């Protein structure tokens, strides 16, 4: 299989201006699965010009919100129709299990449906004006031309959180998916064309971050940049976006604590602690990689984790019994290896894993064994830095205050969890935890209705929920004097 795919600019499927291409690799066996155009600054500029003209033409932003909502709903229906094809494509591209990709596709269709419903629900607000004989109202209008940049771990899911609200509110956009996982995003642009999104409204440019992404971030004709990815890139984008004071939405990394109290249901906490990290081989922004375990159950808890981890089945995402697929790339595998080596050097104890698997069947893929470090302290880089791989660090605590203090000891503030049967204690903890999402007796759950985003250096703004659509609007106050007359001051 070697799909030949294109970019989508101003309603036309095109090659890159330069004629350059990039091979897309299956991380399970390094086979080429697709060849796509490798766009650069000139392709990005063409797409920005198309999006600018489409926005300034006013046709899309003045289309009744109900009609825009109907188009967004149609996209959801088409995703549901092509669910299996999309799920298989996502698994080929990322290595995640097909079962997981099917779940992603359901979530993605749900996001388009959610924003389709919200499209015509904000009719503005009437203010009780303090000025006699006047009308004061607040309306929300689209921001304009939106640059959207996504990562490789949840390629289409992260794209859907940006595409659906931007379209529903009448913006025009240029999407740049990760250069290593563009396949499902390309496919959804085909579906958006089928759903009759007008030419120029939604544009797709493929290519690297330093060319296409940087152009979107600094271009004066882009009004908003919405980025999901790593903290280092996020800071560069923030700097570039200052050139014309673009609206900015940043969904960055996490180093997420998961606090386990001794009174939690033991088996459930073990099971969910594993799920909270090793799903998609730990390549999840909200993975609960920092386990913070009450001292009285620490040893028993670690033993239970290790026993289960040793039985994990690594393999192809297309095999039904596979629990964990490969990492995304050779570069990323090297990064995880470096991170684990740093943990060993800093004095953490390797309880399990810590290397590539020896299974001959896995040698062509970018596999890494599920890994658990114990004897960890917050000053270690393994506890502070995002590995974005299948690695858990375990810290101990003896009091509730200490647990919360450890949990908050991070530059990140994306997500965190608390496991206990004492609901009052749980409430006390989560109110003190400095994170955008906190779970009590759960982990890694998200749905379209609730906002998602980070405190501290995990980001700016929110996706999903009502806040996720507000990101794509400007607020305008309209004041009308019903009995104008001279003021006679001058
Ligand atoms: N907060 C969230 O919801 C969330 C969700 C998914 C992933 N993430 C984070 O994403 C990261 C992993 O993804 P990644 O490795 O693809 O991140 P990354 O920052 O390397 O790349 C993300 C995107 O940015 C582009 N990019 C790179 N350099 C750029 C530049 N100078 N200007 C503009 N764009 C540029 C890339 O091409 C890619 O499309 C992790 O840190 C993870 O936590 C966060
Ligand atoms: C936001 N989420 C959890 C879907 C993917 C994070 O990497």
XYZ file of C-alpha atoms and ligand atoms in Angstrom:
541
model
C 0.000 0.000 0.000
C 1.389 3.396 -0.963
C -1.331 6.033 -1.090
C -0.625 9.136 -3.186
C -2.273 12.079 -1.514
C -2.409 15.855 -1.964
C -2.916 19.160 -0.163
C -6.208 21.061 -0.381
C -5.972 24.781 -1.134
C -8.861 27.002 -2.252
C -11.040 24.005 -3.067
C -8.429 22.270 -5.265
C -6.264 19.189 -4.518
C -2.676 20.192 -5.269
C 0.933 19.026 -5.088
C 3.507 21.128 -3.246
C 4.740 24.195 -5.160
C 8.269 22.806 -4.959
C 7.170 19.349 -6.163
C 8.757 17.869 -3.027
C 7.159 14.877 -1.315
C 7.445 13.014 1.993
C 7.014 9.309 2.650
C 4.737 8.378 5.532
C 5.997 5.411 7.537
C 4.134 2.693 9.433
C 5.776 2.721 12.898
C 5.077 -1.012 13.321
C 7.332 -2.138 10.448
C 8.778 1.013 8.827
C 7.012 0.308 5.531
C 5.989 3.288 3.408
C 2.212 3.618 3.554
C 1.745 6.902 1.703
C 3.548 9.641 -0.166
C 2.303 13.179 0.396
C 3.315 16.636 -0.808
C 5.904 18.376 1.354
C 4.605 21.943 1.335
C 6.653 24.937 2.438
C 6.195 28.660 3.118
C 4.899 29.292 -0.413
C 2.134 26.690 -0.054
C 1.221 28.132 3.345
C 1.044 31.643 1.850
C -1.248 30.421 -0.958
C -3.553 28.778 1.570
C -3.558 31.866 3.810
C -4.441 34.055 0.797
C -7.330 31.701 -0.052
C -8.599 31.702 3.535
C -8.254 35.513 3.747
C -10.209 36.048 0.529
C -12.897 33.578 1.638
C -13.256 35.317 4.981
C -13.167 38.874 3.633
C -15.710 37.890 0.934
C -18.084 37.359 3.847
C -20.054 34.535 2.275
C -19.222 31.917 4.910
C -19.406 34.172 7.969
C -22.804 35.494 6.846
C -24.178 32.036 6.033
C -26.948 31.468 8.614
C -25.492 29.642 11.611
C -28.127 26.918 11.209
C -26.799 26.162 7.709
C -23.206 26.101 8.922
C -24.331 23.759 11.700
C -25.959 21.482 9.109
C -22.656 21.237 7.196
C -20.750 20.445 10.388
C -23.362 17.767 11.197
C -22.950 16.323 7.696
C -19.197 15.986 8.348
C -20.027 13.997 11.514
C -22.298 11.696 9.485
C -19.609 11.124 6.854
C -17.050 10.288 9.555
C -19.519 7.758 10.975
C -20.049 6.312 7.479
C -16.274 5.931 6.942
C -15.461 5.019 10.564
C -13.705 1.748 9.826
C -11.591 3.119 6.970
C -10.568 6.122 9.064
C -9.773 3.968 12.109
C -7.561 1.634 10.080
C -5.777 4.564 8.471
C -5.151 6.135 11.900
C -3.711 2.864 13.211
C -1.461 2.420 10.175
C -0.149 5.932 10.651
C 0.273 5.978 14.456
C 0.664 2.321 15.473
C -2.197 2.523 17.976
C -4.605 -0.404 18.139
C -7.543 -0.358 15.728
C -9.885 -0.739 18.677
C -8.488 2.479 20.132
C -8.730 4.240 16.755
C -12.381 3.192 16.455
C -12.977 4.855 19.822
C -11.198 7.974 18.553
C -13.443 8.077 15.465
C -16.547 7.909 17.648
C -15.196 10.742 19.787
C -14.377 12.762 16.656
C -17.851 12.349 15.150
C -19.216 13.336 18.586
C -17.201 16.560 18.548
C -18.532 17.548 15.096
C -22.071 16.754 16.277
C -21.630 18.749 19.489
C -20.448 21.883 17.673
C -23.085 21.448 14.949
C -25.683 21.716 17.728
C -24.014 24.782 19.288
C -23.615 26.620 15.945
C -26.928 28.499 16.166
C -27.397 28.606 19.925
C -25.662 31.898 20.713
C -28.016 34.658 19.620
C -26.101 37.267 21.603
C -27.054 38.976 24.812
C -29.211 41.976 25.603
C -27.650 44.211 28.258
C -29.767 46.172 30.718
C -28.397 49.512 29.500
C -27.859 52.205 32.151
C -28.517 54.843 29.431
C -32.192 55.745 28.934
C -33.687 55.159 25.466
C -30.920 52.944 24.212
C -30.270 49.367 23.217
C -27.113 47.635 24.334
C -26.331 44.159 23.056
C -23.395 41.828 22.818
C -22.846 39.638 19.768
C -20.174 37.088 18.947
C -18.496 37.157 15.549
C -15.884 34.902 13.949
C -12.245 35.820 14.606
C -11.297 35.535 10.920
C -8.495 33.457 9.412
C -7.367 30.679 11.762
C -4.089 28.763 11.599
C -4.408 25.311 13.173
C -1.409 23.102 13.995
C -1.748 19.565 15.377
C 0.520 16.818 16.804
C 1.005 13.167 15.823
C -0.369 11.300 18.825
C -4.114 11.850 18.266
C -3.949 13.231 14.723
C -7.610 13.452 13.754
C -8.989 13.845 17.264
C -6.897 16.954 17.926
C -7.786 18.282 14.449
C -11.512 17.801 15.124
C -11.329 19.909 18.311
C -10.169 22.802 16.097
C -12.006 22.248 12.791
C -15.528 21.801 14.162
C -15.769 24.969 16.324
C -13.942 27.109 13.723
C -16.378 26.087 10.963
C -19.464 26.325 13.170
C -18.657 29.959 14.025
C -17.965 31.131 10.453
C -14.172 31.341 10.423
C -11.929 30.288 7.580
C -8.898 28.153 8.322
C -5.629 26.587 7.323
C -4.876 23.250 8.991
C -1.341 21.883 9.276
C -1.256 18.347 10.668
C 1.904 16.771 12.007
C 4.147 15.980 9.059
C 4.457 12.361 10.216
C 0.743 11.559 10.635
C -1.324 13.505 8.061
C -3.410 10.653 6.604
C -6.723 10.861 8.455
C -6.698 14.656 8.333
C -6.355 14.496 4.525
C -9.242 12.023 4.430
C -11.451 14.316 6.528
C -10.756 17.203 4.161
C -12.175 14.949 1.419
C -15.236 14.495 3.610
C -15.488 18.249 4.232
C -15.460 18.786 0.449
C -18.236 16.183 0.163
C -20.174 18.002 2.901
C -19.984 21.146 0.694
C -17.716 23.318 2.813
C -17.150 26.174 0.296
C -13.817 26.556 -1.517
C -11.259 28.595 0.426
C -13.007 28.143 3.787
C -10.979 25.106 4.917
C -7.466 24.653 3.537
C -4.944 21.916 4.229
C -1.196 22.415 3.937
C 1.210 19.547 4.565
C 4.797 20.032 5.641
C 7.123 20.616 8.523
C 6.651 22.869 11.520
C 9.672 25.002 10.796
C 8.376 25.915 7.316
C 4.564 25.689 7.108
C 3.909 25.966 10.864
C 6.240 28.930 11.290
C 4.623 30.751 8.337
C 1.148 30.291 9.830
C 2.407 31.611 13.166
C 4.031 34.774 11.843
C 1.852 35.654 8.833
C 0.085 39.023 9.211
C -3.052 37.699 7.499
C -3.658 35.018 10.129
C -5.856 36.289 12.982
C -5.752 33.298 15.336
C -3.367 30.435 15.868
C -4.522 27.296 17.635
C -1.717 24.894 18.464
C -1.550 21.493 20.115
C 1.909 20.101 20.717
C 5.031 20.384 22.833
C 5.957 23.197 25.185
C 9.118 24.223 23.288
C 7.199 24.629 20.024
C 4.365 26.378 21.869
C 6.746 29.043 23.162
C 8.139 29.642 19.644
C 4.631 30.001 18.245
C 3.657 32.401 21.014
C 6.645 34.558 20.168
C 5.960 34.511 16.415
C 2.255 35.197 16.936
C 3.028 38.442 18.773
C 3.847 40.048 15.408
C 0.192 40.992 14.846
C -1.122 40.094 18.326
C -2.850 36.980 17.013
C -5.400 35.342 19.243
C -3.633 32.356 20.707
C -4.785 28.962 21.929
C -2.086 26.594 23.193
C -2.652 22.976 24.251
C 0.748 21.852 25.484
C 2.257 18.957 27.380
C 1.662 17.507 30.819
C 3.388 15.606 33.600
C 0.275 14.396 35.247
C 0.089 13.191 38.855
C -2.137 10.311 39.878
C -2.537 10.163 43.687
C -3.415 6.765 45.161
C -4.653 6.792 48.772
C -4.563 3.605 50.834
C -8.364 3.607 51.175
C -8.930 3.439 47.381
C -10.351 0.285 45.849
C -7.013 -1.473 45.298
C -7.719 -3.536 42.176
C -9.516 -0.702 40.395
C -6.747 1.763 41.202
C -4.060 -0.636 39.914
C -5.999 -1.317 36.742
C -6.721 2.325 36.020
C -3.226 3.484 36.929
C -1.934 1.156 34.194
C -4.579 2.283 31.733
C -3.867 5.915 32.572
C -0.302 5.571 31.298
C 0.159 2.673 28.915
C -2.776 3.369 26.634
C -1.254 4.369 23.242
C 2.166 3.492 24.708
C 2.090 6.509 27.010
C 1.919 8.964 24.108
C -0.908 10.926 25.680
C -0.625 14.500 26.922
C -2.701 13.644 29.990
C -1.037 10.270 30.764
C -0.811 9.748 34.524
C 2.924 9.167 34.448
C 3.588 10.445 37.986
C 2.117 7.915 40.397
C 2.033 9.278 43.945
C 1.239 6.356 46.245
C 0.496 6.326 50.004
C 3.410 4.707 51.818
C 1.328 2.061 53.614
C 0.322 0.424 50.290
C 3.304 1.467 48.174
C 5.145 -1.871 47.963
C 2.005 -3.930 47.397
C 0.808 -1.469 44.757
C 4.119 -1.486 42.869
C 4.240 -5.309 42.989
C 0.759 -5.491 41.489
C 1.669 -3.032 38.718
C 4.863 -4.900 37.851
C 3.140 -8.272 37.780
C 0.569 -6.982 35.283
C 3.073 -5.037 33.178
C 5.167 -8.181 32.617
C 2.181 -9.770 30.885
C 1.488 -6.912 28.443
C 1.171 -8.023 24.843
C 3.071 -5.707 22.496
C 2.446 -5.977 18.780
C 0.669 -4.772 15.687
C -2.310 -2.536 16.294
C -4.150 -4.752 13.820
C -3.822 -7.899 16.000
C -6.808 -8.303 18.274
C -4.796 -9.334 21.341
C -2.294 -6.448 21.132
C -2.467 -4.180 24.168
C 0.330 -1.761 23.306
C 1.701 -0.732 19.913
C 5.012 0.902 18.969
C 6.176 4.454 19.570
C 5.703 6.845 16.687
C 9.237 7.119 15.280
C 12.913 6.267 15.654
C 13.569 9.799 16.937
C 10.898 9.479 19.569
C 12.168 6.058 20.656
C 15.648 7.566 21.085
C 14.148 10.366 23.195
C 12.418 7.884 25.510
C 15.628 5.844 25.841
C 17.566 8.974 26.787
C 14.962 9.882 29.360
C 15.100 6.414 30.957
C 18.912 6.522 31.032
C 18.698 9.860 32.860
C 16.368 8.259 35.429
C 18.855 5.476 36.097
C 21.722 7.976 36.411
C 19.733 10.112 38.830
C 19.206 7.144 41.165
C 15.671 5.970 40.394
C 15.195 2.182 40.614
C 14.036 0.319 37.511
C 11.270 -2.016 38.723
C 10.440 -3.316 35.244
C 11.207 -2.531 31.592
C 13.855 0.016 30.707
C 14.784 -1.344 27.281
C 13.511 -2.316 23.859
C 11.819 -5.716 23.685
C 13.874 -8.685 22.469
C 10.993 -10.377 20.628
C 12.246 -10.895 17.014
C 8.751 -10.064 15.697
C 9.024 -6.528 17.065
C 12.461 -5.561 15.794
C 11.277 -3.570 12.772
C 8.933 -1.451 14.895
C 9.737 1.404 17.280
C 8.805 -0.616 20.373
C 9.776 0.124 23.969
C 8.929 -2.007 26.985
C 6.493 -0.625 29.554
C 8.724 0.779 32.274
C 8.265 1.582 35.961
C 10.691 3.561 38.108
C 10.449 3.511 41.917
C 12.378 5.500 44.578
C 11.649 8.660 42.636
C 11.904 12.190 43.994
C 10.614 15.432 42.510
C 14.091 16.783 41.763
C 14.687 14.034 39.167
C 14.287 14.896 35.487
C 12.238 11.710 34.989
C 9.699 13.117 37.420
C 9.695 16.624 35.956
C 10.031 16.179 32.197
C 7.501 14.746 29.776
C 8.832 11.447 28.353
C 5.711 10.968 26.250
C 6.295 7.229 26.320
C 5.440 4.118 28.379
C 7.227 5.192 31.550
C 5.824 5.582 35.083
C 7.632 7.161 38.020
C 6.426 6.273 41.519
C 6.750 8.605 44.506
C 5.610 7.907 48.103
C 3.652 10.097 50.498
C 2.468 9.854 54.088
C 0.000 12.754 54.426
C -2.700 14.325 52.265
C -0.839 17.666 52.283
C 2.329 15.990 51.073
C 0.472 14.222 48.258
C -1.003 17.484 46.960
C 2.339 19.271 47.313
C 4.078 16.580 45.255
C 1.295 16.664 42.660
C 1.630 20.426 42.216
C 5.432 20.372 42.036
C 5.612 20.787 38.261
C 5.773 23.484 35.607
C 2.839 21.694 33.975
C -0.815 21.760 34.986
C -2.751 19.732 32.448
C -4.484 16.953 34.387
C -4.366 14.833 37.518
C -6.248 12.171 39.451
C -7.097 11.145 43.005
C -8.103 7.617 44.082
C -9.869 7.299 47.450
C -13.162 6.160 48.921
C -13.280 9.276 51.119
C -15.163 11.763 48.942
C -14.546 14.671 51.313
C -10.798 14.051 51.175
C -11.000 13.750 47.387
C -12.782 17.079 47.121
C -10.214 18.763 49.394
C -7.393 17.459 47.197
C -8.785 18.280 43.762
C -9.638 21.838 44.808
C -5.973 22.358 45.680
C -4.572 20.669 42.569
C -3.438 23.205 39.944
C -4.617 21.458 36.775
C -7.195 22.074 34.042
C -8.804 18.648 34.504
C -8.900 16.595 37.697
C -10.481 13.172 38.020
C -11.789 11.547 41.195
C -11.675 7.742 40.913
C -11.132 7.907 37.150
C -8.397 8.889 34.730
C -7.988 10.227 31.190
C -11.680 10.713 30.537
C -12.780 13.539 28.205
C -15.907 14.331 26.232
C -17.059 17.179 23.971
C -19.244 18.899 26.573
C -16.485 19.654 29.122
C -13.575 22.060 28.526
C -10.041 20.749 28.091
C -6.817 22.688 28.654
C -4.002 23.446 31.010
C -3.038 25.552 34.003
C 0.537 26.863 34.212
C 2.810 25.962 31.272
C 0.374 23.357 29.921
C -1.256 26.022 27.835
C -3.527 28.957 27.230
C -7.252 28.755 26.552
C -9.599 25.797 26.344
C -10.826 23.387 23.697
C -14.115 21.459 23.852
C -17.244 22.600 25.664
C -18.705 26.074 25.271
C -15.303 27.630 25.921
C -13.940 25.700 22.937
C -16.307 27.501 20.563
C -15.823 30.883 22.240
C -12.101 30.673 21.367
C -13.157 31.125 17.746
C -15.231 34.244 18.328
C -14.647 37.921 19.005
C -17.063 39.674 21.342
C -18.682 42.872 20.047
C -20.746 45.356 22.040
C -23.337 47.206 19.923
C -24.833 50.311 21.496
C -27.719 52.118 19.857
C -28.991 55.502 20.990
C -32.716 55.676 20.206
C -33.049 59.426 20.860
C -29.775 61.052 19.715
C -29.458 64.806 20.358
C -26.567 67.310 20.610
C -24.405 67.214 23.750
C -23.430 70.929 23.334
C -20.094 70.603 25.200
C -17.902 72.133 22.434
N -2.697 19.524 25.741
C -3.178 18.691 24.851
O -4.383 18.540 24.704
C -2.242 17.882 23.984
C -2.781 16.908 23.136
C -1.922 16.149 22.343
C -0.552 16.350 22.417
N -0.053 17.296 23.245
C 1.400 17.475 23.346
O 2.012 17.362 22.064
C 3.355 16.937 22.208
C 3.670 15.818 21.244
O 3.405 16.211 19.950
P 4.536 16.601 18.881
O 5.796 15.880 19.178
O 3.920 16.492 17.550
O 4.753 18.139 19.245
P 5.584 19.208 18.441
O 5.501 20.467 19.229
O 6.915 18.713 18.055
O 4.781 19.358 17.058
C 3.421 19.686 17.037
C 3.106 20.394 15.724
O 3.828 21.614 15.679
C 4.525 21.721 14.451
N 5.708 22.554 14.655
C 6.958 22.167 14.998
N 7.788 23.246 15.062
C 7.036 24.322 14.764
C 7.310 25.732 14.679
N 8.520 26.231 14.915
N 6.288 26.557 14.359
C 5.049 26.074 14.137
N 4.732 24.763 14.190
C 5.713 23.900 14.503
C 4.809 20.269 14.076
O 5.100 20.171 12.709
C 3.508 19.602 14.482
O 2.527 19.778 13.485
C 3.485 16.482 23.651
O 4.168 17.464 24.390
C 2.033 16.369 24.113
O 1.846 16.502 25.501
C -0.861 18.062 24.019
C -6.291 15.288 24.700
N -6.121 13.829 24.525
C -6.217 13.193 25.826
C -7.166 13.329 23.659
C -4.891 13.528 23.845
C -3.697 13.980 24.497
O -2.618 13.645 24.049
